CSV table of C-alpha atoms in Angstrom, one decimal:
chain,number,residue,atom,x,y,z
A,1,MET,CA,9.9,27.2,-1.3
A,2,ALA,CA,7.6,25.1,0.8
A,3,PRO,CA,6.5,21.7,-0.7
A,4,ARG,CA,3.1,22.0,-2.3
A,5,LEU,CA,0.3,19.7,-1.2
A,6,TYR,CA,-2.6,19.1,-3.5
A,7,CYS,CA,-5.4,18.0,-1.2
A,8,CYS,CA,-9.1,18.2,-0.3
A,9,LEU,CA,-10.5,18.9,3.1
A,10,GLU,CA,-13.0,15.9,3.0
A,11,SER,CA,-10.2,13.3,2.2
A,12,GLY,CA,-8.8,11.2,5.0
A,13,ASN,CA,-5.7,10.4,3.0
A,14,CYS,CA,-5.1,14.2,2.7
A,15,TYR,CA,-5.6,14.7,6.4
A,16,LYS,CA,-2.9,12.1,7.1
A,17,ILE,CA,-0.4,14.5,5.5
A,18,ARG,CA,-1.7,17.6,7.1
A,19,LEU,CA,-1.6,15.8,10.5
A,20,LEU,CA,2.0,14.6,10.0
A,21,ALA,CA,3.1,18.0,8.8
A,22,SER,CA,1.6,19.6,11.9
A,23,LEU,CA,3.3,17.0,14.2
A,24,LEU,CA,6.6,17.7,12.6
A,25,ASP,CA,6.1,21.4,12.2
A,26,ILE,CA,6.5,21.3,8.5
A,27,HIS,CA,5.0,24.1,6.4
A,28,LEU,CA,3.2,23.0,3.3
A,29,ASP,CA,1.5,25.2,0.7
A,30,GLU,CA,-1.9,23.6,0.4
A,31,VAL,CA,-3.8,23.7,-2.9
A,32,GLN,CA,-7.4,22.6,-2.6
A,33,VAL,CA,-8.6,20.3,-5.4
A,34,ASP,CA,-12.4,19.8,-5.4
A,35,LEU,CA,-13.3,16.1,-5.6
A,36,PHE,CA,-17.0,17.0,-5.8
A,37,THR,CA,-16.4,18.8,-9.2
A,38,ASN,CA,-14.0,16.0,-10.3
A,39,ALA,CA,-11.1,18.6,-10.4
A,40,GLN,CA,-8.7,15.8,-9.8
A,41,LYS,CA,-9.4,14.5,-13.3
A,42,SER,CA,-8.8,17.9,-15.0
A,43,PRO,CA,-6.0,18.1,-17.5
A,44,ASP,CA,-4.1,20.5,-15.3
A,45,PHE,CA,-4.1,18.2,-12.4
A,46,LEU,CA,-3.5,15.0,-14.5
A,47,ALA,CA,-0.3,16.8,-15.7
A,48,ILE,CA,0.8,16.7,-12.0
A,49,ASN,CA,-0.5,13.3,-11.0
A,50,PRO,CA,-1.5,11.1,-13.9
A,51,LYS,CA,-3.4,8.9,-11.5
A,52,GLY,CA,-5.9,11.7,-10.9
A,53,GLU,CA,-6.0,11.0,-7.2
A,54,LEU,CA,-5.3,13.0,-4.0
A,55,PRO,CA,-3.1,13.7,-2.2
A,56,ALA,CA,-0.1,14.6,-4.3
A,57,LEU,CA,3.0,16.4,-3.1
A,58,VAL,CA,5.4,18.4,-5.3
A,59,ASP,CA,8.7,19.6,-3.9
A,60,GLY,CA,11.0,21.1,-6.5
A,61,ASP,CA,11.4,18.4,-9.2
A,62,LYS,CA,10.1,15.6,-6.9
A,63,VAL,CA,6.5,14.4,-7.1
A,64,PHE,CA,4.8,11.9,-4.9
A,65,THR,CA,1.3,10.6,-5.6
A,66,ASP,CA,0.3,8.5,-2.6
A,67,SER,CA,-0.1,9.3,1.0
A,68,SER,CA,2.3,6.5,2.1
A,69,ALA,CA,5.1,7.8,-0.1
A,70,ILE,CA,4.5,11.4,0.9
A,71,MET,CA,4.7,10.4,4.6
A,72,VAL,CA,8.0,8.5,4.1
A,73,TYR,CA,9.3,11.6,2.3
A,74,LEU,CA,8.2,14.2,4.8
A,75,ALA,CA,9.1,12.1,7.9
A,76,GLY,CA,12.4,11.0,6.4
A,77,THR,CA,13.6,14.4,5.4
A,78,SER,CA,12.4,16.2,8.5
A,79,ARG,CA,13.6,16.5,12.1
A,80,ASP,CA,11.6,16.1,15.3
A,81,ARG,CA,10.7,19.3,17.1
A,82,GLY,CA,13.8,20.4,18.9
A,83,SER,CA,16.1,17.8,17.4
A,84,GLU,CA,19.0,18.0,15.0
A,85,THR,CA,18.8,14.3,13.9
A,86,LEU,CA,17.5,13.1,10.6
A,87,PRO,CA,15.2,11.3,10.0
A,88,SER,CA,12.5,12.2,12.4
A,89,SER,CA,11.3,9.5,14.8
A,90,TYR,CA,8.2,9.1,12.6
A,91,TRP,CA,10.4,7.2,10.1
A,92,SER,CA,13.7,5.3,10.7
A,93,SER,CA,17.1,4.9,9.1
A,94,ASP,CA,17.1,1.2,10.0
A,95,VAL,CA,15.8,-1.0,7.3
A,96,VAL,CA,14.2,-3.6,9.5
A,97,GLU,CA,12.3,-0.8,11.2
A,98,GLN,CA,11.4,0.6,7.8
A,99,ALA,CA,9.9,-2.7,6.9
A,100,GLN,CA,7.9,-2.9,10.1
A,101,ILE,CA,6.5,0.6,9.4
A,102,VAL,CA,5.7,-0.4,5.8
A,103,ASP,CA,3.7,-3.4,7.0
A,104,TRP,CA,1.3,-1.0,8.7
A,105,LEU,CA,1.2,1.4,5.8
A,106,ALA,CA,0.1,-1.6,3.7
A,107,PHE,CA,-2.5,-2.5,6.3
A,108,ALA,CA,-3.9,1.1,6.0
A,109,ALA,CA,-3.9,0.9,2.2
A,110,SER,CA,-5.5,-2.4,1.9
A,111,ASP,CA,-7.5,-3.7,5.0
A,112,ILE,CA,-8.6,-0.3,6.3
A,113,HIS,CA,-9.2,1.0,2.8
A,114,VAL,CA,-11.6,-1.8,1.8
A,115,GLY,CA,-13.3,-1.8,5.2
A,116,LEU,CA,-13.6,1.3,7.4
A,117,ALA,CA,-12.8,3.8,4.8
A,118,LYS,CA,-15.2,2.3,2.3
A,119,ALA,CA,-18.1,2.1,4.8
A,120,ARG,CA,-17.6,5.8,5.6
A,121,ALA,CA,-17.4,6.8,1.9
A,122,ILE,CA,-20.7,5.0,1.2
A,123,MET,CA,-22.5,6.5,4.3
A,124,ALA,CA,-21.0,10.0,4.1
A,125,PHE,CA,-20.7,10.6,0.4
A,126,ASN,CA,-22.9,8.0,-1.2
A,127,TRP,CA,-19.7,6.9,-3.0
A,128,PRO,CA,-19.7,4.7,-4.9
A,129,ALA,CA,-23.1,5.9,-5.9
A,130,GLY,CA,-25.9,3.4,-5.3
A,131,ALA,CA,-23.7,0.9,-3.4
A,132,SER,CA,-25.9,-2.1,-2.3
A,133,GLU,CA,-26.7,-3.0,1.4
A,134,GLU,CA,-24.5,-6.1,0.8
A,135,THR,CA,-21.6,-4.0,-0.3
A,136,LEU,CA,-22.0,-1.8,2.8
A,137,SER,CA,-22.3,-4.8,5.1
A,138,GLU,CA,-19.2,-6.4,3.6
A,139,ALA,CA,-17.2,-3.2,4.2
A,140,ARG,CA,-18.4,-3.0,7.8
A,141,ARG,CA,-17.5,-6.7,8.3
A,142,LYS,CA,-14.0,-6.0,7.0
A,143,GLY,CA,-13.8,-2.9,9.2
A,144,VAL,CA,-14.6,-4.9,12.3
A,145,ALA,CA,-12.0,-7.5,11.3
A,146,SER,CA,-9.4,-4.7,11.1
A,147,LEU,CA,-10.4,-3.3,14.5
A,148,GLN,CA,-10.0,-6.8,16.0
A,149,ILE,CA,-6.4,-7.0,14.6
A,150,LEU,CA,-5.6,-3.5,15.8
A,151,ASP,CA,-7.1,-4.1,19.3
A,152,GLN,CA,-5.1,-7.3,19.6
A,153,ARG,CA,-1.9,-5.4,18.7
A,154,LEU,CA,-2.7,-2.4,20.9
A,155,ARG,CA,-3.5,-4.5,24.0
A,156,LYS,CA,0.2,-5.3,23.9
A,157,GLU,CA,1.8,-2.2,22.5
A,158,GLU,CA,1.2,1.5,22.9
A,159,TRP,CA,2.0,2.2,19.2
A,160,LEU,CA,1.7,0.1,16.1
A,161,ALA,CA,5.4,-0.1,15.3
A,162,LEU,CA,8.8,0.4,17.0
A,163,GLY,CA,7.3,1.2,20.4
A,164,ARG,CA,6.9,4.9,19.4
A,165,SER,CA,4.6,7.0,17.3
A,166,THR,CA,5.5,6.7,13.6
A,167,ILE,CA,3.8,7.2,10.3
A,168,ALA,CA,2.3,3.7,10.8
A,169,ASP,CA,0.0,5.3,13.4
A,170,ILE,CA,-0.7,8.3,11.3
A,171,ALA,CA,-1.6,6.1,8.3
A,172,VAL,CA,-4.0,4.0,10.3
A,173,TYR,CA,-5.5,6.6,12.6
A,174,VAL,CA,-7.9,8.6,10.6
A,175,TYR,CA,-10.3,6.0,9.2
A,176,VAL,CA,-10.3,4.3,12.5
A,177,ALA,CA,-11.2,7.5,14.3
A,178,LEU,CA,-14.0,8.1,11.8
A,179,ALA,CA,-15.3,4.5,11.9
A,180,PRO,CA,-18.6,5.5,13.5
A,181,MET,CA,-19.4,7.6,10.4
A,182,GLY,CA,-19.6,4.3,8.4
A,183,GLY,CA,-21.7,2.7,11.1
A,184,VAL,CA,-18.9,0.7,12.8
A,185,SER,CA,-18.8,1.2,16.6
A,186,LEU,CA,-15.5,1.5,18.4
A,187,GLU,CA,-17.0,0.5,21.8
A,188,PRO,CA,-16.0,-3.1,21.6
A,189,PHE,CA,-12.3,-2.1,21.2
A,190,PRO,CA,-11.0,-0.4,24.3
A,191,ALA,CA,-7.3,-0.7,23.3
A,192,VAL,CA,-8.1,1.0,20.0
A,193,LYS,CA,-10.0,3.8,21.8
A,194,ALA,CA,-7.0,4.3,24.2
A,195,TRP,CA,-4.6,4.5,21.3
A,196,LEU,CA,-6.9,7.0,19.4
A,197,GLU,CA,-6.7,9.1,22.6
A,198,ARG,CA,-2.9,8.9,22.7
A,199,VAL,CA,-2.7,10.1,19.2
A,200,THR,CA,-4.7,13.3,20.1
A,201,LYS,CA,-2.1,14.0,22.8
A,202,LEU,CA,0.9,14.1,20.4
A,203,PRO,CA,2.5,17.6,20.4
A,204,GLY,CA,1.2,19.4,17.3
A,205,TYR,CA,-1.9,17.2,16.9
A,206,ILE,CA,-4.7,18.6,14.8
A,207,GLY,CA,-8.1,17.0,14.6
A,208,PRO,CA,-10.0,15.8,11.5
A,209,ASP,CA,-12.2,18.8,11.5
A,210,GLY,CA,-14.5,18.9,8.5
A,211,LEU,CA,-14.0,15.2,7.9
A,212,ASP,CA,-16.4,14.1,10.6
A,213,GLN,CA,-19.5,15.6,8.9
A,214,PRO,CA,-18.3,16.1,5.4
A,215,LEU,CA,-21.6,16.8,3.6
A,216,GLN,CA,-22.4,19.7,5.8
A,217,ASN,CA,-19.4,21.5,4.4
A,218,ARG,CA,-20.9,21.7,0.9
B,1,MET,CA,17.9,-20.6,9.8
B,2,ALA,CA,16.4,-19.4,6.5
B,3,PRO,CA,13.5,-17.0,6.7
B,4,ARG,CA,10.2,-18.9,6.3
B,5,LEU,CA,7.8,-17.7,3.6
B,6,TYR,CA,4.1,-18.7,3.9
B,7,CYS,CA,2.8,-18.7,0.4
B,8,CYS,CA,0.6,-20.2,-2.2
B,9,LEU,CA,1.6,-21.0,-5.8
B,10,GLU,CA,-1.5,-19.3,-7.3
B,11,SER,CA,-0.9,-16.0,-5.6
B,12,GLY,CA,0.7,-13.1,-7.5
B,13,ASN,CA,1.6,-11.4,-4.2
B,14,CYS,CA,3.5,-14.5,-3.1
B,15,TYR,CA,5.2,-14.8,-6.5
B,16,LYS,CA,6.6,-11.2,-6.0
B,17,ILE,CA,8.5,-12.5,-3.0
B,18,ARG,CA,9.8,-15.7,-4.7
B,19,LEU,CA,10.9,-13.6,-7.7
B,20,LEU,CA,12.8,-11.1,-5.5
B,21,ALA,CA,14.4,-13.9,-3.5
B,22,SER,CA,15.6,-15.5,-6.7
B,23,LEU,CA,16.9,-12.2,-8.1
B,24,LEU,CA,18.9,-11.6,-4.9
B,25,ASP,CA,19.8,-15.3,-4.4
B,26,ILE,CA,18.1,-15.5,-1.0
B,27,HIS,CA,17.1,-18.9,0.3
B,28,LEU,CA,13.6,-19.0,1.8
B,29,ASP,CA,11.9,-22.0,3.4
B,30,GLU,CA,8.6,-22.1,1.6
B,31,VAL,CA,5.5,-23.3,3.4
B,32,GLN,CA,2.5,-23.8,1.2
B,33,VAL,CA,-0.8,-22.5,2.5
B,34,ASP,CA,-3.8,-23.7,0.5
B,35,LEU,CA,-6.2,-20.7,-0.3
B,36,PHE,CA,-8.6,-23.1,-1.9
B,37,THR,CA,-9.3,-24.9,1.4
B,38,ASN,CA,-9.1,-21.5,3.3
B,39,ALA,CA,-6.1,-22.7,5.2
B,40,GLN,CA,-5.1,-19.0,5.7
B,41,LYS,CA,-8.0,-18.7,8.1
B,42,SER,CA,-7.0,-21.7,10.2
B,43,PRO,CA,-6.2,-21.0,13.9
B,44,ASP,CA,-2.6,-22.1,13.3
B,45,PHE,CA,-2.0,-19.6,10.5
B,46,LEU,CA,-3.9,-16.8,12.3
B,47,ALA,CA,-1.5,-17.2,15.1
B,48,ILE,CA,1.3,-16.2,12.6
B,49,ASN,CA,-0.7,-13.6,10.7
B,50,PRO,CA,-3.9,-12.3,12.3
B,51,LYS,CA,-4.9,-10.8,8.9
B,52,GLY,CA,-5.3,-14.4,7.5
B,53,GLU,CA,-3.6,-13.3,4.3
B,54,LEU,CA,-0.7,-14.4,2.2
B,55,PRO,CA,2.2,-13.9,1.9
B,56,ALA,CA,3.7,-13.8,5.4
B,57,LEU,CA,7.4,-14.0,6.3
B,58,VAL,CA,8.9,-15.1,9.6
B,59,ASP,CA,12.6,-14.5,10.3
B,60,GLY,CA,13.5,-15.3,13.9
B,61,ASP,CA,11.3,-13.0,16.0
B,62,LYS,CA,10.3,-10.8,13.1
B,63,VAL,CA,7.1,-11.2,11.2
B,64,PHE,CA,5.9,-9.3,8.1
B,65,THR,CA,2.4,-9.7,6.7
B,66,ASP,CA,2.4,-7.8,3.5
B,67,SER,CA,4.3,-8.3,0.3
B,68,SER,CA,5.5,-4.6,0.3
B,69,ALA,CA,7.0,-4.9,3.8
B,70,ILE,CA,8.5,-8.3,3.0
B,71,MET,CA,10.2,-6.9,-0.1
B,72,VAL,CA,11.6,-3.9,1.8
B,73,TYR,CA,12.9,-6.3,4.5
B,74,LEU,CA,14.5,-8.8,2.1
B,75,ALA,CA,16.0,-6.2,-0.3
B,76,GLY,CA,17.1,-4.0,2.5
B,77,THR,CA,18.9,-6.7,4.4
B,78,SER,CA,20.5,-8.4,1.4
B,79,ARG,CA,23.3,-7.8,-1.0
B,80,ASP,CA,23.3,-7.8,-4.8
B,81,ARG,CA,24.9,-10.8,-6.4
B,82,GLY,CA,28.7,-10.4,-6.1
B,83,SER,CA,28.4,-7.2,-4.0
B,84,GLU,CA,29.4,-6.5,-0.4
B,85,THR,CA,27.2,-3.4,-0.1
B,86,LEU,CA,24.0,-3.2,1.9
B,87,PRO,CA,21.2,-2.6,1.0
B,88,SER,CA,20.9,-4.3,-2.4
B,89,SER,CA,20.1,-2.0,-5.3
B,90,TYR,CA,16.5,-3.2,-5.1
B,91,TRP,CA,16.0,-0.9,-2.1
B,92,SER,CA,17.9,2.3,-1.1
B,93,SER,CA,19.5,3.8,1.9
B,94,ASP,CA,18.5,7.3,0.7
B,95,VAL,CA,15.1,8.4,2.1
B,96,VAL,CA,14.1,10.4,-1.0
B,97,GLU,CA,14.7,7.3,-3.1
B,98,GLN,CA,12.8,5.1,-0.5
B,99,ALA,CA,9.8,7.4,-0.9
B,100,GLN,CA,10.0,7.1,-4.7
B,101,ILE,CA,10.0,3.4,-4.4
B,102,VAL,CA,7.1,3.4,-1.9
B,103,ASP,CA,5.1,5.5,-4.4
B,104,TRP,CA,5.1,2.5,-6.8
B,105,LEU,CA,4.5,0.0,-4.0
B,106,ALA,CA,1.3,1.9,-3.3
B,107,PHE,CA,0.4,2.0,-7.0
B,108,ALA,CA,0.7,-1.8,-7.0
B,109,ALA,CA,-1.3,-2.2,-3.7
B,110,SER,CA,-4.1,0.2,-4.8
B,111,ASP,CA,-4.5,0.9,-8.6
B,112,ILE,CA,-3.2,-2.5,-9.8
B,113,HIS,CA,-5.0,-4.4,-7.1
B,114,VAL,CA,-8.5,-3.0,-7.8
B,115,GLY,CA,-7.9,-3.3,-11.6
B,116,LEU,CA,-5.7,-5.8,-13.3
B,117,ALA,CA,-5.4,-8.2,-10.3
B,118,LYS,CA,-9.2,-8.1,-9.6
B,119,ALA,CA,-10.1,-8.8,-13.3
B,120,ARG,CA,-7.7,-11.8,-13.2
B,121,ALA,CA,-9.1,-13.1,-9.9
B,122,ILE,CA,-12.7,-12.9,-11.3
B,123,MET,CA,-11.8,-14.6,-14.6
B,124,ALA,CA,-9.3,-17.2,-13.3
B,125,PHE,CA,-10.8,-18.1,-9.9
B,126,ASN,CA,-14.4,-16.8,-10.1
B,127,TRP,CA,-13.4,-14.8,-7.0
B,128,PRO,CA,-15.3,-13.1,-5.6
B,129,ALA,CA,-17.9,-15.7,-6.5
B,130,GLY,CA,-20.6,-14.5,-8.8
B,131,ALA,CA,-19.1,-11.0,-9.5
B,132,SER,CA,-21.3,-9.2,-12.0
B,133,GLU,CA,-20.3,-8.2,-15.5
B,134,GLU,CA,-20.4,-4.7,-14.3
B,135,THR,CA,-17.8,-5.4,-11.6
B,136,LEU,CA,-15.6,-7.1,-14.2
B,137,SER,CA,-15.9,-4.3,-16.6
B,138,GLU,CA,-15.0,-1.7,-13.9
B,139,ALA,CA,-11.9,-3.8,-12.9
B,140,ARG,CA,-10.9,-3.9,-16.6
B,141,ARG,CA,-11.4,-0.2,-17.0
B,142,LYS,CA,-9.2,0.5,-14.0
B,143,GLY,CA,-6.7,-2.0,-15.3
B,144,VAL,CA,-6.4,-0.1,-18.6
B,145,ALA,CA,-6.1,3.2,-16.8
B,146,SER,CA,-3.1,1.7,-14.8
B,147,LEU,CA,-1.5,0.5,-18.1
B,148,GLN,CA,-1.8,4.0,-19.5
B,149,ILE,CA,0.0,5.4,-16.5
B,150,LEU,CA,2.7,2.8,-16.7
B,151,ASP,CA,3.1,3.2,-20.5
B,152,GLN,CA,3.5,6.9,-20.1
B,153,ARG,CA,6.2,6.4,-17.5
B,154,LEU,CA,8.0,3.6,-19.3
B,155,ARG,CA,8.2,5.6,-22.6
B,156,LYS,CA,10.6,7.9,-20.7
B,157,GLU,CA,12.2,5.5,-18.2
B,158,GLU,CA,13.6,2.0,-18.5
B,159,TRP,CA,12.5,1.2,-14.9
B,160,LEU,CA,9.7,2.6,-12.6
B,161,ALA,CA,12.0,4.2,-10.0
B,162,LEU,CA,15.6,5.4,-9.6
B,163,GLY,CA,16.6,4.5,-13.2
B,164,ARG,CA,17.3,0.9,-12.1
B,165,SER,CA,15.4,-2.3,-11.3
B,166,THR,CA,14.0,-2.1,-7.8
B,167,ILE,CA,11.2,-3.7,-5.8
B,168,ALA,CA,9.0,-1.0,-7.4
B,169,ASP,CA,9.2,-3.1,-10.6
B,170,ILE,CA,8.8,-6.4,-8.8
B,171,ALA,CA,5.7,-5.1,-7.0
B,172,VAL,CA,4.0,-4.0,-10.3
B,173,TYR,CA,5.3,-6.7,-12.7
B,174,VAL,CA,3.3,-9.8,-12.0
B,175,TYR,CA,-0.3,-8.5,-12.4
B,176,VAL,CA,0.7,-6.5,-15.4
B,177,ALA,CA,2.3,-9.6,-17.0
B,178,LEU,CA,-0.9,-11.6,-16.2
B,179,ALA,CA,-3.3,-8.9,-17.5
B,180,PRO,CA,-4.5,-10.9,-20.4
B,181,MET,CA,-5.8,-13.5,-18.0
B,182,GLY,CA,-8.3,-10.9,-16.9
B,183,GLY,CA,-9.2,-10.1,-20.4
B,184,VAL,CA,-7.0,-6.9,-20.7
B,185,SER,CA,-4.8,-6.8,-23.7
B,186,LEU,CA,-1.2,-5.5,-23.5
B,187,GLU,CA,-1.0,-4.8,-27.2
B,188,PRO,CA,-1.8,-1.1,-27.0
B,189,PHE,CA,1.1,-0.6,-24.6
B,190,PRO,CA,4.4,-1.2,-26.3
B,191,ALA,CA,6.5,0.5,-23.6
B,192,VAL,CA,4.9,-1.7,-21.0
B,193,LYS,CA,5.6,-4.8,-23.1
B,194,ALA,CA,9.3,-3.8,-23.5
B,195,TRP,CA,9.6,-3.3,-19.7
B,196,LEU,CA,8.0,-6.8,-19.1
B,197,GLU,CA,10.6,-8.2,-21.4
B,198,ARG,CA,13.4,-6.4,-19.6
B,199,VAL,CA,12.3,-7.9,-16.3
B,200,THR,CA,12.6,-11.4,-17.7
B,201,LYS,CA,16.2,-10.7,-18.6
B,202,LEU,CA,17.2,-9.8,-15.0
B,203,PRO,CA,19.8,-12.2,-13.6
B,204,GLY,CA,18.0,-14.8,-11.5
B,205,TYR,CA,14.6,-14.2,-13.0
B,206,ILE,CA,12.0,-16.9,-12.5
B,207,GLY,CA,8.7,-16.9,-14.4
B,208,PRO,CA,5.2,-16.9,-12.9
B,209,ASP,CA,4.8,-20.6,-13.7
B,210,GLY,CA,1.6,-22.0,-12.4
B,211,LEU,CA,0.0,-18.5,-12.1
B,212,ASP,CA,-0.8,-18.2,-15.8
B,213,GLN,CA,-3.3,-21.1,-15.8
B,214,PRO,CA,-4.1,-21.5,-12.2
B,215,LEU,CA,-7.2,-23.7,-12.3
B,216,GLN,CA,-5.4,-26.4,-14.3
B,217,ASN,CA,-3.2,-27.0,-11.2
B,218,ARG,CA,-6.0,-28.2,-9.1
């Protein structure tokens, strides 16, 4: 039975999983959980993920409740297209390389989350409701700081970690690609723009359709 | 040469690394970076960690800039006390187990960070400066929600992942232990309290001295 992904089309963290699954040609059974009706806080869903957050992945008796962990699991237990070797090149069996990837997963979960992702959430969803101009400005300021760090890195490297595309890139990609939705321009960051373009060229790439104008879906 | 840890005595994220190093009997050269004078934003330190955050670890040509990545690196490249086997039991060579640990690293970086850690930062450091009562209440509410999730888990399991102490426990431990500093009581959570006590019994344990009353150090 295919692993079951609990997700929501408007969520960037859920898109990370759908993108990785497509890149690695993994079939997932997707179950939509509607954040707009707070379905992620329903007793049924809390029995699956007590955090009441998306995405969550259930594969047999294994449950993962964060996009980072789901990506490690899927990339680590899957093969690259046309390869027999485990894990796929999106994860690594070498611990030093694992730590290098985890450093960028953490960057996505902290720096990107409080900056670019937050500015987008305020602008696109009015979430959190009634956020002040100051809160939005602060999120944008942090977003720009993240882009400066990324641009510095990507002026020297084609990919964030290990010299190849890994889940580090997938974790960081989406909220950077959607930065303009939060009012943060990518124009001052040519190395970031070139990297975004490289991601779209990966075999199996799918775009963040539906995420770029989320409220028009409702 | 020993790995060099850039840290600050008042930081819980830095303490995670010092605790893990002590548990695994790893020697680190500690360099204090004073957050109270914003030394983490100095050009010298930004050349080491462009994020301008603590902790950071430098080992030869390798640099890690987040506590999760540093813990994966140290636990993955070290042996348990008296053992010859790599990695130590605080990390795993099995990818499913790695993903299970990463799920809790993410819990520490997101749920704990925006709840218990934030309430403590507001109460102990007035950081961010002038946070509203509403912001503090929201952090406490999220903190209590995290404790409920942990208590539910720890009523069934002695440790957060894999049935043994791992970096999952170390990542979550400190801001839970310090929850009362943010005005969040641990009394309603007996399974959490018993787990905190178990952590203190691990061979090599060192306490969060200096973190429990941070402003008195200055």
